[in-house]
């Protein structure tokens, strides 16, 4: 029985009788250090959760369609049913995606809707809750990734080392993390899971058998119980695959294996290139600079050091875990972008899971560069000119990061989100509010229609439209599935056909615009004089992501780049501009340049 406890639990005899006062003092100090570390870890995690919640709720800009159509739209369908108005893209119809990620958000949607019903929230507050709830879940995921970045850095550099705190500071101050980590992209969850997995990875397996029997600073022998983690890893992997298969079976109503389908469609049928091709050097010239911003030189320097200073070249005594982890992280940081460079379609988010390891690597150079200027204990602080320059450079370093993060999340492409907020407000004001029964006024319409003449998936869909009374259609861009090479080369999706000749497309697909509200001259007639009266039957399949003929809507949304063309088409019609929102200073896609503009059907003669 160990004599460490104050009292033997089996006999009740005081087990500390043989300990000296210095022994008691040492045990007390050890316990105090453990308690301080536990409090610090807990406080850091709680701070990160609060920080990422603030981060998530402050994002006002649009980034990638997949943030909505690969997560929130199928989640909405799972939570509220197939008739709830969610837009299910071709990838889900062909079983390319795992459903675990959407099921997480579906649970949040279901709980949020139940809470809204329980406390009888208004339609407006219910909508705000359903928009915020997925962000809160993702904020917790992002905070977990930040926390385990710090924990892994402590494994590499030591507990409470300057470098481990620097790694935490780098992830908190990262513009890319602020911009992306709390978005509902599957890549964000992948980044968190990768970071946790790297922390839990048994790095000691990389040591030679003769060198692995090392007593670490915490007194544990790292060769003990190595067979147990292997069996636990195998059990965990099997459990994850089983759960994934069950969820996929529930959603797709058949047994499928999405990773195989994904590779078959995107690689064998080359459908990935349908969404763009990039130069072979994309990840070097754009990917890493976007991920790392001001951290780029520090990360590249530490990758070089970690690669060239291999563990075997370390001076005696025997190599420790730290250089091995750094060497393998640096190898991964080089190998993954190199491997992905052979695929034509490239996006920076594909290498996003590398960012936490890059922060950990860069922490060493950042500490070496800035610590002498920032530490009050440094003998050279405020004396050497180079140190003074670094002291002045540090606030510029932080300000640059903060400015990039602020502009990217508030000013670059807020238009798609603010436009949908406008549509929700219009619906809540004009369609959910009925005149009193005692008045002679006719009942207000309950259905509202909108159309998006934009490149496909330029805005969120049901996850931000929310209200079931809002029916909408948008230009589609399904790829040429199951077609030969020549057919794929000649294929134009609906959005491409529209932008090739907008005037001709509108004339053929919609006909002349209505001259007066309620007097509908398009190819699909509607009844009544109220806005939003939708006739069942012909053309109804086009609403809410369905296929079929399209109709002129009550609200027409487009980018400013199309304003001159549509202004000519709609001249003399019942449409008038009713809202305009800032979007960006510029865009690499000319079709998305300018403000987001909304034109509405108005009463009276056009």
Coordinates of C-alpha atoms in Angstrom, one line a residue:
X1 CA 0.0 0.0 0.0
X2 CA 1.4 3.4 -0.9
X3 CA 2.3 5.7 1.9
X4 CA 1.3 8.8 -0.1
X5 CA -2.2 9.2 1.3
X6 CA -2.6 10.6 4.7
X7 CA -4.5 7.6 5.9
X8 CA -4.5 4.0 4.7
X9 CA -8.1 3.4 3.5
X10 CA -8.0 -0.3 4.3
X11 CA -6.6 -0.1 7.9
X12 CA -7.4 3.4 8.9
X13 CA -3.8 3.8 10.1
X14 CA -2.2 7.2 9.4
X15 CA 0.2 6.5 6.5
X16 CA 2.1 9.7 6.9
X17 CA 3.7 8.9 10.2
X18 CA 7.0 8.1 8.5
X19 CA 7.2 11.3 6.5
X20 CA 9.3 14.2 7.5
X21 CA 8.2 17.8 7.4
X22 CA 10.1 18.3 4.1
X23 CA 8.2 15.4 2.6
X24 CA 4.9 16.9 3.6
X25 CA 6.0 20.2 2.1
X26 CA 7.0 18.5 -1.1
X27 CA 3.7 16.6 -1.4
X28 CA 1.8 19.8 -0.7
X29 CA 3.6 21.7 -3.4
X30 CA 3.0 18.9 -5.9
X31 CA -0.7 18.9 -5.1
X32 CA -0.8 22.7 -5.3
X33 CA 0.9 22.6 -8.7
X34 CA -1.6 19.9 -10.0
X35 CA -4.6 22.0 -8.7
X36 CA -3.2 25.2 -10.3
X37 CA -2.7 23.4 -13.6
X38 CA -6.3 22.0 -13.5
X39 CA -7.7 25.4 -12.8
X40 CA -5.6 26.9 -15.6
X41 CA -6.8 24.3 -18.1
X42 CA -10.4 24.7 -17.1
X43 CA -10.2 28.5 -17.2
X44 CA -8.5 28.4 -20.6
X45 CA -11.2 26.1 -22.0
X46 CA -14.0 28.3 -20.7
X47 CA -12.4 31.4 -22.1
X48 CA -12.0 29.7 -25.5
X49 CA -15.7 28.7 -25.5
X50 CA -16.8 32.3 -24.7
X51 CA -14.4 33.7 -27.2
X52 CA -15.6 31.4 -30.0
X53 CA -19.2 32.1 -29.2
X54 CA -18.5 35.8 -29.6
X55 CA -16.6 34.9 -32.8
X56 CA -19.5 32.8 -34.2
X57 CA -22.2 35.4 -33.5
X58 CA -20.1 38.3 -34.9
X59 CA -19.7 36.7 -38.4
X60 CA -21.8 38.6 -40.9
X61 CA -20.3 37.4 -44.2
X62 CA -20.8 34.6 -46.7
X63 CA -17.8 32.3 -47.5
X64 CA -18.7 29.0 -49.1
X65 CA -22.0 27.4 -50.2
X66 CA -20.9 24.2 -48.5
X67 CA -21.2 25.9 -45.2
X68 CA -25.0 25.5 -45.7
X69 CA -25.6 23.0 -48.5
X70 CA -23.4 20.2 -47.1
X71 CA -24.5 20.6 -43.5
X72 CA -27.4 22.8 -42.6
X73 CA -29.7 22.0 -45.5
X74 CA -29.7 18.2 -45.0
X75 CA -29.8 18.9 -41.2
X76 CA -33.0 21.0 -41.7
X77 CA -34.5 18.2 -43.8
X78 CA -33.7 15.6 -41.1
X79 CA -35.1 17.8 -38.3
X80 CA -38.3 19.1 -40.0
X81 CA -39.1 16.7 -42.8
X82 CA -38.7 16.4 -46.6
X83 CA -41.4 18.9 -47.2
X84 CA -39.8 21.6 -45.1
X85 CA -38.3 23.5 -48.0
X86 CA -34.6 22.6 -47.6
X87 CA -32.5 22.5 -50.8
X88 CA -30.9 19.0 -51.1
X89 CA -28.1 19.2 -53.7
X90 CA -27.0 16.4 -56.1
X91 CA -24.3 15.1 -53.7
X92 CA -26.9 14.0 -51.3
X93 CA -29.1 12.5 -54.0
X94 CA -26.1 10.4 -55.2
X95 CA -25.0 9.4 -51.7
X96 CA -21.6 11.2 -51.8
X97 CA -21.7 12.6 -48.2
X98 CA -21.6 11.1 -44.8
X99 CA -24.6 12.1 -42.7
X100 CA -23.0 12.2 -39.3
X101 CA -22.2 15.9 -39.6
X102 CA -25.8 17.0 -40.6
X103 CA -27.2 14.8 -37.8
X104 CA -25.3 16.9 -35.2
X105 CA -27.0 20.0 -36.5
X106 CA -30.3 18.3 -36.9
X107 CA -30.3 17.5 -33.2
X108 CA -29.6 21.2 -32.5
X109 CA -32.4 22.3 -34.8
X110 CA -34.9 19.9 -33.2
X111 CA -34.0 21.0 -29.6
X112 CA -34.1 24.6 -30.6
X113 CA -37.5 24.3 -32.2
X114 CA -38.8 22.4 -29.1
X115 CA -37.5 25.2 -26.9
X116 CA -39.1 27.9 -29.1
X117 CA -42.4 26.0 -28.9
X118 CA -42.1 25.5 -25.1
X119 CA -41.5 29.2 -24.3
X120 CA -43.8 30.4 -27.1
X121 CA -41.2 32.5 -29.0
X122 CA -42.4 34.9 -31.6
X123 CA -41.8 34.0 -35.3
X124 CA -39.0 36.5 -35.4
X125 CA -37.3 35.2 -32.2
X126 CA -37.7 31.6 -33.3
X127 CA -36.0 32.4 -36.6
X128 CA -33.1 34.1 -34.8
X129 CA -32.7 31.1 -32.5
X130 CA -32.7 28.6 -35.4
X131 CA -30.0 30.7 -37.1
X132 CA -27.8 31.1 -34.0
X133 CA -28.1 27.5 -32.6
X134 CA -25.8 25.8 -35.2
X135 CA -23.3 28.6 -34.7
X136 CA -23.2 27.9 -31.0
X137 CA -22.5 24.2 -31.6
X138 CA -19.8 25.0 -34.0
X139 CA -18.3 27.5 -31.6
X140 CA -17.9 24.8 -29.0
X141 CA -16.2 22.6 -31.6
X142 CA -13.8 25.4 -32.6
X143 CA -13.0 26.1 -28.9
X144 CA -12.2 22.4 -28.5
X145 CA -9.8 22.6 -31.4
X146 CA -8.1 25.6 -29.9
X147 CA -7.8 23.9 -26.5
X148 CA -6.2 20.8 -27.9
X149 CA -3.9 22.8 -30.1
X150 CA -2.6 24.3 -26.8
X151 CA -2.5 20.8 -25.2
X152 CA -0.5 19.3 -28.1
X153 CA 1.9 22.3 -27.9
X154 CA 2.5 21.4 -24.3
X155 CA 3.4 17.9 -25.3
X156 CA 5.9 19.3 -27.8
X157 CA 7.4 22.1 -25.8
X158 CA 6.6 21.3 -22.2
X159 CA 3.8 22.4 -19.8
X160 CA 3.6 26.1 -19.3
X161 CA 6.4 26.8 -21.7
X162 CA 6.6 30.0 -23.6
X163 CA 6.1 28.2 -26.8
X164 CA 3.0 26.4 -25.7
X165 CA 1.4 29.7 -24.7
X166 CA 2.6 31.2 -28.0
X167 CA 0.8 28.4 -29.9
X168 CA -2.4 29.2 -28.0
X169 CA -1.9 32.9 -28.8
X170 CA -1.4 32.2 -32.4
X171 CA -4.6 30.2 -32.8
X172 CA -6.6 32.8 -30.9
X173 CA -5.2 35.7 -32.9
X174 CA -5.3 33.9 -36.2
X175 CA -7.4 35.8 -38.9
X176 CA -8.2 32.5 -40.6
X177 CA -9.4 30.9 -37.4
X178 CA -11.6 33.9 -36.6
X179 CA -13.0 33.9 -40.2
X180 CA -13.5 30.2 -40.6
X181 CA -13.4 28.1 -37.5
X182 CA -17.0 28.8 -36.3
X183 CA -18.6 28.2 -39.7
X184 CA -20.6 25.0 -40.2
X185 CA -18.2 23.6 -42.8
X186 CA -17.3 19.9 -42.5
X187 CA -13.7 21.0 -42.8
X188 CA -14.0 22.9 -39.5
X189 CA -15.1 19.7 -37.7
X190 CA -12.4 17.8 -39.4
X191 CA -9.8 20.3 -38.2
X192 CA -11.0 19.9 -34.6
X193 CA -11.1 16.1 -34.8
X194 CA -7.6 16.1 -36.4
X195 CA -6.2 18.2 -33.6
X196 CA -7.7 16.1 -30.9
X197 CA -6.4 12.9 -32.6
X198 CA -2.9 14.4 -32.9
X199 CA -3.0 15.1 -29.2
X200 CA -4.1 11.6 -28.3
X201 CA -1.8 10.0 -30.8
X202 CA 0.8 7.7 -29.1
X203 CA 3.8 9.5 -30.3
X204 CA 6.1 7.3 -28.2
X205 CA 5.6 4.5 -30.7
X206 CA 7.9 6.5 -33.0
X207 CA 10.8 6.0 -30.6
X208 CA 13.1 3.0 -31.1
X209 CA 12.4 0.2 -28.8
X210 CA 15.6 0.7 -26.9
X211 CA 14.9 4.4 -26.5
X212 CA 11.2 4.2 -25.7
X213 CA 11.8 3.1 -22.1
X214 CA 12.2 6.7 -20.9
X215 CA 10.9 8.2 -17.7
X216 CA 9.3 11.5 -18.6
X217 CA 9.2 14.5 -16.3
X218 CA 5.8 13.5 -14.9
X219 CA 7.3 10.1 -13.7
X220 CA 5.5 7.9 -16.2
X221 CA 7.2 5.3 -18.3
X222 CA 6.1 5.7 -21.8
X223 CA 6.5 2.0 -22.9
X224 CA 3.9 0.8 -20.4
X225 CA 0.6 -0.3 -21.8
X226 CA 1.3 0.3 -25.5
X227 CA -0.8 -2.6 -26.5
X228 CA -3.8 -1.2 -24.8
X229 CA -3.9 2.0 -26.9
X230 CA -3.7 -0.1 -30.1
X231 CA -6.7 -2.1 -29.1
X232 CA -8.6 1.0 -28.0
X233 CA -7.9 2.6 -31.4
X234 CA -9.2 -0.4 -33.2
X235 CA -12.3 -0.5 -31.1
X236 CA -12.9 3.3 -31.6
X237 CA -12.4 3.0 -35.4
X238 CA -14.8 0.1 -35.6
X239 CA -17.4 2.0 -33.5
X240 CA -17.1 5.2 -35.7
X241 CA -17.6 3.2 -38.9
X242 CA -20.6 1.4 -37.4
X243 CA -22.3 4.6 -36.3
X244 CA -21.6 6.2 -39.6
X245 CA -23.1 3.3 -41.5
X246 CA -26.2 3.4 -39.3
X247 CA -26.7 7.1 -39.8
X248 CA -26.2 6.8 -43.6
X249 CA -28.7 3.9 -43.6
X250 CA -31.3 6.1 -41.8
X251 CA -30.9 9.0 -44.1
X252 CA -30.4 7.3 -47.5
X253 CA -32.8 4.4 -46.7
X254 CA -30.2 2.0 -48.1
X255 CA -26.8 0.7 -47.2
X256 CA -24.2 2.9 -48.8
X257 CA -20.5 3.8 -48.4
X258 CA -20.2 7.5 -49.2
X259 CA -16.3 7.6 -49.3
X260 CA -16.4 5.2 -52.2
X261 CA -19.1 7.1 -54.0
X262 CA -17.3 10.4 -53.4
X263 CA -14.1 9.0 -55.0
X264 CA -16.0 7.4 -57.9
X265 CA -17.9 10.6 -58.9
X266 CA -15.1 13.2 -58.2
X267 CA -12.1 11.2 -59.4
X268 CA -13.4 8.5 -61.8
X269 CA -15.9 10.8 -63.5
X270 CA -13.8 13.9 -63.0
X271 CA -16.7 15.9 -61.6
X272 CA -14.6 17.9 -59.2
X273 CA -13.1 19.9 -62.0
X274 CA -16.6 21.0 -62.9
X275 CA -16.3 23.4 -60.0
X276 CA -12.9 24.9 -61.0
X277 CA -9.3 24.1 -61.8
X278 CA -6.3 25.6 -60.1
X279 CA -2.6 25.8 -60.8
X280 CA -0.3 23.2 -59.4
X281 CA 1.3 25.7 -57.1
X282 CA -2.0 26.9 -55.5
X283 CA -1.4 25.6 -52.0
X284 CA 2.1 27.2 -51.9
X285 CA 1.2 30.6 -53.5
X286 CA -2.4 31.0 -52.1
X287 CA -3.3 28.2 -49.7
X288 CA -0.6 28.7 -47.1
X289 CA -0.6 32.5 -47.3
X290 CA -4.3 32.6 -46.7
X291 CA -4.2 30.1 -43.8
X292 CA -1.2 31.7 -42.1
X293 CA -1.2 35.4 -43.1
X294 CA 1.4 37.1 -40.9
X295 CA 2.5 33.8 -39.4
X296 CA 3.8 32.5 -42.8
X297 CA 7.5 33.3 -42.5
X298 CA 7.6 31.8 -38.9
X299 CA 5.9 28.6 -40.0
X300 CA 8.1 28.1 -43.0
X301 CA 11.2 28.6 -40.9
X302 CA 10.1 26.1 -38.3
X303 CA 9.1 23.6 -41.0
X304 CA 12.6 23.8 -42.4
X305 CA 14.2 23.5 -38.9
X306 CA 12.0 20.5 -38.0
X307 CA 12.7 18.7 -41.2
X308 CA 16.5 19.3 -41.3
X309 CA 17.1 18.7 -37.6
X310 CA 15.9 15.0 -37.5
X311 CA 15.5 13.3 -34.2
X312 CA 18.4 11.0 -34.9
X313 CA 20.7 14.1 -35.2
X314 CA 19.8 15.3 -31.7
X315 CA 22.6 15.5 -29.2
X316 CA 22.7 12.9 -26.4
X317 CA 21.1 11.9 -24.2
X318 CA 18.6 9.8 -26.2
X319 CA 16.1 11.7 -28.3
X320 CA 12.8 12.8 -26.7
X321 CA 9.3 12.9 -28.0
X322 CA 9.4 16.7 -28.8
X323 CA 11.7 16.6 -31.9
X324 CA 9.9 13.5 -33.2
X325 CA 6.5 15.2 -33.0
X326 CA 7.8 18.4 -34.6
X327 CA 9.5 16.4 -37.4
X328 CA 6.4 14.4 -38.2
X329 CA 4.1 17.5 -38.1
X330 CA 6.5 19.3 -40.5
X331 CA 6.5 16.2 -42.8
X332 CA 2.7 16.2 -42.8
X333 CA 2.6 19.9 -43.5
X334 CA 4.7 19.3 -46.6
X335 CA 3.3 16.0 -47.8
X336 CA -0.4 16.8 -47.7
X337 CA -0.4 19.9 -49.9
X338 CA 2.0 18.1 -52.3
X339 CA -0.4 15.2 -52.6
X340 CA -3.4 17.4 -53.0
X341 CA -1.6 19.4 -55.7
X342 CA -2.1 16.5 -58.1
X343 CA -5.9 17.1 -57.9
X344 CA -7.1 19.8 -60.3
X345 CA -9.8 21.2 -58.0
X346 CA -8.2 22.9 -55.0
X347 CA -9.5 25.0 -52.2
X348 CA -7.7 26.4 -49.1
X349 CA -10.2 24.7 -46.8
X350 CA -8.9 21.3 -48.0
X351 CA -5.7 22.0 -46.1
X352 CA -7.4 23.7 -43.2
X353 CA -6.7 20.7 -40.8
X354 CA -3.0 21.5 -41.1
X355 CA -3.4 24.9 -39.5
X356 CA -3.2 23.8 -35.8
X357 CA 0.0 21.9 -36.4
X358 CA 1.4 24.9 -38.3
X359 CA 0.6 27.1 -35.3
X360 CA 2.4 24.7 -33.0
X361 CA 5.5 24.7 -35.3
X362 CA 5.5 28.5 -35.8
X363 CA 5.3 29.0 -32.0
X364 CA 9.0 28.3 -31.7
X365 CA 10.2 31.0 -34.1
X366 CA 7.5 33.5 -32.8
X367 CA 8.8 33.0 -29.3
X368 CA 12.4 33.4 -30.3
X369 CA 11.7 36.5 -32.3
X370 CA 9.4 38.4 -29.9
X371 CA 10.1 37.1 -26.4
X372 CA 13.4 39.1 -25.9
X373 CA 11.5 42.3 -26.7
X374 CA 8.4 41.5 -24.6
X375 CA 9.9 39.8 -21.5
X376 CA 10.7 42.2 -18.6
X377 CA 13.4 39.8 -17.5
X378 CA 15.3 40.0 -20.8
X379 CA 18.7 41.7 -20.4
X380 CA 18.5 43.2 -23.9
X381 CA 15.0 44.6 -23.6
X382 CA 14.9 48.3 -24.6
X383 CA 18.6 48.4 -25.3
X384 CA 19.5 46.8 -28.6
X385 CA 18.0 48.5 -31.7
X386 CA 16.9 45.1 -33.1
X387 CA 15.0 44.4 -29.9
X388 CA 13.3 47.8 -30.0
X389 CA 12.2 47.2 -33.6
X390 CA 10.7 43.9 -32.6
X391 CA 8.9 45.6 -29.7
X392 CA 7.4 48.1 -32.1
X393 CA 6.6 45.3 -34.7
X394 CA 4.6 43.3 -32.2
X395 CA 1.5 45.6 -32.0
X396 CA 1.7 46.0 -35.8
X397 CA 1.6 42.2 -36.0
X398 CA -1.5 42.0 -33.9
X399 CA -3.2 45.0 -35.5
X400 CA -2.8 43.5 -39.0
X401 CA -4.3 40.2 -37.9
X402 CA -7.2 42.0 -36.2
X403 CA -7.9 44.2 -39.3
X404 CA -7.9 41.2 -41.6
X405 CA -10.3 39.3 -39.4
X406 CA -12.6 42.2 -38.9
X407 CA -12.9 43.0 -42.6
X408 CA -13.3 39.4 -43.7
X409 CA -16.1 38.8 -41.2
X410 CA -18.0 42.1 -41.5
X411 CA -17.3 43.8 -44.8
X412 CA -16.4 41.2 -47.5
X413 CA -19.6 39.6 -48.9
X414 CA -22.2 40.4 -46.2
X415 CA -24.8 40.9 -48.9
X416 CA -26.2 37.3 -49.2
X417 CA -26.9 37.2 -45.4
X418 CA -28.3 40.7 -45.1
X419 CA -30.5 40.1 -48.1
X420 CA -32.1 37.0 -46.5
X421 CA -32.5 38.9 -43.3
X422 CA -34.5 41.5 -45.4
X423 CA -36.7 38.7 -46.9
X424 CA -37.4 37.3 -43.4
X425 CA -38.3 40.8 -42.1
X426 CA -40.6 41.3 -45.1
X427 CA -42.4 38.0 -44.5
X428 CA -42.8 38.7 -40.8
X429 CA -44.2 42.1 -41.5
X430 CA -46.4 41.6 -44.4
X431 CA -47.3 37.9 -44.4
X432 CA -47.5 36.7 -40.8
X433 CA -49.5 39.7 -39.6
X434 CA -53.2 39.5 -40.4
X435 CA -55.7 42.5 -40.2
X436 CA -58.3 42.3 -37.5
X437 CA -61.4 40.3 -38.4
X438 CA -63.6 43.4 -37.7
X439 CA -62.0 45.4 -40.5
X440 CA -63.1 45.3 -44.1
X441 CA -59.5 44.6 -45.2
X442 CA -58.8 41.4 -47.1
X443 CA -56.7 38.8 -45.4
X444 CA -53.0 39.1 -46.1
X445 CA -51.4 36.4 -48.2
X446 CA -49.5 33.8 -46.3
X447 CA -47.1 32.7 -49.0
X448 CA -44.2 34.8 -50.3
X449 CA -42.1 34.0 -53.4
X450 CA -38.5 35.0 -54.2
X451 CA -36.1 34.2 -57.0
X452 CA -32.3 34.4 -57.0
X453 CA -30.8 35.3 -60.4
X454 CA -27.3 34.7 -59.2
X455 CA -24.5 32.1 -59.7
X456 CA -25.8 28.9 -58.0
X457 CA -25.7 28.7 -54.2
X458 CA -24.7 32.3 -53.8
X459 CA -26.8 32.6 -50.6
X460 CA -27.8 30.2 -47.8
X461 CA -31.2 28.6 -48.3
X462 CA -33.8 27.3 -45.7
X463 CA -31.3 27.6 -42.9
X464 CA -31.7 31.4 -43.3
X465 CA -35.0 31.7 -45.0
X466 CA -36.4 29.8 -42.0
X467 CA -40.2 30.5 -42.5
X468 CA -42.1 27.8 -44.4
X469 CA -44.2 30.5 -46.0
X470 CA -41.2 31.7 -48.1
X471 CA -41.1 29.8 -51.4
X472 CA -38.1 30.5 -53.6
X473 CA -36.1 29.2 -56.6
X474 CA -32.6 29.8 -57.8
X475 CA -30.4 28.9 -60.7
X476 CA -29.0 25.4 -60.4
X477 CA -25.6 24.1 -61.3
X478 CA -25.8 20.3 -61.0
X479 CA -22.8 18.7 -62.7
X480 CA -22.9 16.3 -65.7
X481 CA -23.4 13.1 -63.8
X482 CA -23.0 9.8 -65.6
X483 CA -22.1 11.4 -69.0
X484 CA -19.1 10.7 -71.2
X485 CA -16.1 12.9 -71.7
X486 CA -17.4 14.7 -74.8
X487 CA -20.8 15.4 -73.1
X488 CA -19.1 16.7 -70.0
X489 CA -17.0 19.0 -72.1
X490 CA -20.0 20.5 -73.9
X491 CA -22.2 20.7 -70.8
X492 CA -23.7 24.0 -69.5
X493 CA -25.6 24.1 -66.3
X494 CA -28.6 26.3 -65.8
X495 CA -26.6 29.2 -64.3
X496 CA -24.1 29.1 -67.2
X497 CA -27.0 29.1 -69.7
X498 CA -28.5 32.1 -67.9
X499 CA -25.3 34.1 -67.9
X500 CA -24.6 33.3 -71.5
X501 CA -27.6 35.3 -72.5
X502 CA -29.8 36.6 -69.6
X503 CA -32.4 38.3 -71.8
X504 CA -33.0 35.3 -74.0
X505 CA -33.1 33.0 -70.9
X506 CA -35.7 35.1 -69.1
X507 CA -37.8 35.3 -72.2
X508 CA -37.8 31.6 -72.8
X509 CA -38.1 30.4 -69.2
X510 CA -40.2 33.1 -67.6
X511 CA -41.8 35.1 -70.4
X512 CA -42.6 38.8 -70.1
X513 CA -42.5 40.2 -66.6
X514 CA -45.9 41.1 -64.9
X515 CA -47.1 44.6 -65.8
X516 CA -49.1 44.9 -62.7
X517 CA -49.1 43.0 -59.4
X518 CA -51.4 40.1 -59.6
X519 CA -51.9 40.3 -63.4
X520 CA -49.3 37.8 -64.3
X521 CA -48.1 37.7 -67.9
X522 CA -45.5 34.9 -67.4
X523 CA -45.8 31.3 -68.5
X524 CA -47.0 30.1 -65.1
X525 CA -50.2 32.0 -64.1
X526 CA -51.1 32.8 -60.5
X527 CA -54.3 33.8 -58.9
X528 CA -55.4 36.9 -57.0
X529 CA -54.0 40.3 -56.4
X530 CA -52.1 39.6 -53.3
X531 CA -48.3 39.2 -53.3
X532 CA -47.2 35.6 -52.8
X533 CA -50.3 33.8 -54.1
X534 CA -48.9 30.6 -55.5
X535 CA -50.9 28.4 -57.7
X536 CA -50.5 24.6 -57.2
X537 CA -49.8 22.6 -60.3
X538 CA -47.7 23.7 -63.2
X539 CA -44.3 25.1 -62.3
X540 CA -44.7 24.4 -58.6
X541 CA -41.8 21.9 -58.7
X542 CA -39.4 24.7 -59.2
X543 CA -39.9 26.2 -55.8
X544 CA -37.5 25.3 -52.9
X545 CA -34.9 23.6 -55.0
X546 CA -37.2 21.4 -57.1
X547 CA -37.1 20.9 -60.8
X548 CA -39.6 22.3 -63.3
X549 CA -40.8 25.5 -64.9
X550 CA -40.1 28.7 -63.0
X551 CA -42.3 31.7 -62.4
X552 CA -41.8 35.4 -61.8
X553 CA -41.6 35.9 -58.0
X554 CA -42.7 38.7 -55.6
X555 CA -39.0 39.4 -54.8
X556 CA -36.2 39.2 -57.3
X557 CA -32.6 39.1 -56.0
X558 CA -29.4 39.6 -58.1
X559 CA -25.9 41.1 -57.9
X560 CA -25.2 44.6 -59.1
X561 CA -23.2 43.3 -62.0
X562 CA -26.5 42.2 -63.6
X563 CA -28.4 45.5 -62.8
X564 CA -28.1 47.1 -66.3
X565 CA -29.3 44.0 -68.0
X566 CA -32.2 43.3 -65.7
X567 CA -33.1 47.0 -65.7
X568 CA -33.7 46.8 -69.4
X569 CA -35.8 43.6 -69.1
X570 CA -37.9 44.9 -66.2
X571 CA -38.4 48.4 -67.6
X572 CA -42.2 49.1 -67.7
X573 CA -43.0 46.1 -65.4
X574 CA -44.4 46.1 -61.9
X575 CA -41.0 45.5 -60.4
X576 CA -39.2 48.3 -58.5
X577 CA -36.1 48.3 -56.5
X578 CA -37.0 47.9 -52.8
X579 CA -33.7 47.1 -51.1
X580 CA -29.9 47.2 -51.8
X581 CA -27.1 45.9 -49.6
X582 CA -23.4 46.3 -49.7
X583 CA -21.4 43.2 -50.7
X584 CA -17.8 43.7 -51.5
X585 CA -15.2 46.0 -53.0
X586 CA -14.4 43.4 -55.6
X587 CA -14.7 39.8 -56.5
X588 CA -12.7 37.3 -58.5
X589 CA -16.0 36.1 -60.1
X590 CA -17.3 39.1 -62.2
X591 CA -20.9 37.8 -61.8
X592 CA -20.8 38.4 -58.1
X593 CA -19.5 42.0 -58.2
X594 CA -21.5 44.9 -56.9
X595 CA -24.2 45.2 -54.3
X596 CA -26.9 42.6 -53.7
X597 CA -30.1 44.2 -55.1
X598 CA -33.8 43.2 -54.5
X599 CA -36.6 44.3 -56.7
X600 CA -40.2 43.8 -55.6
X601 CA -43.6 43.6 -57.3
X602 CA -45.5 46.7 -56.6
X603 CA -49.2 47.5 -57.0
X604 CA -50.7 49.6 -59.7
X605 CA -49.8 49.9 -63.4
X606 CA -46.1 49.5 -64.4

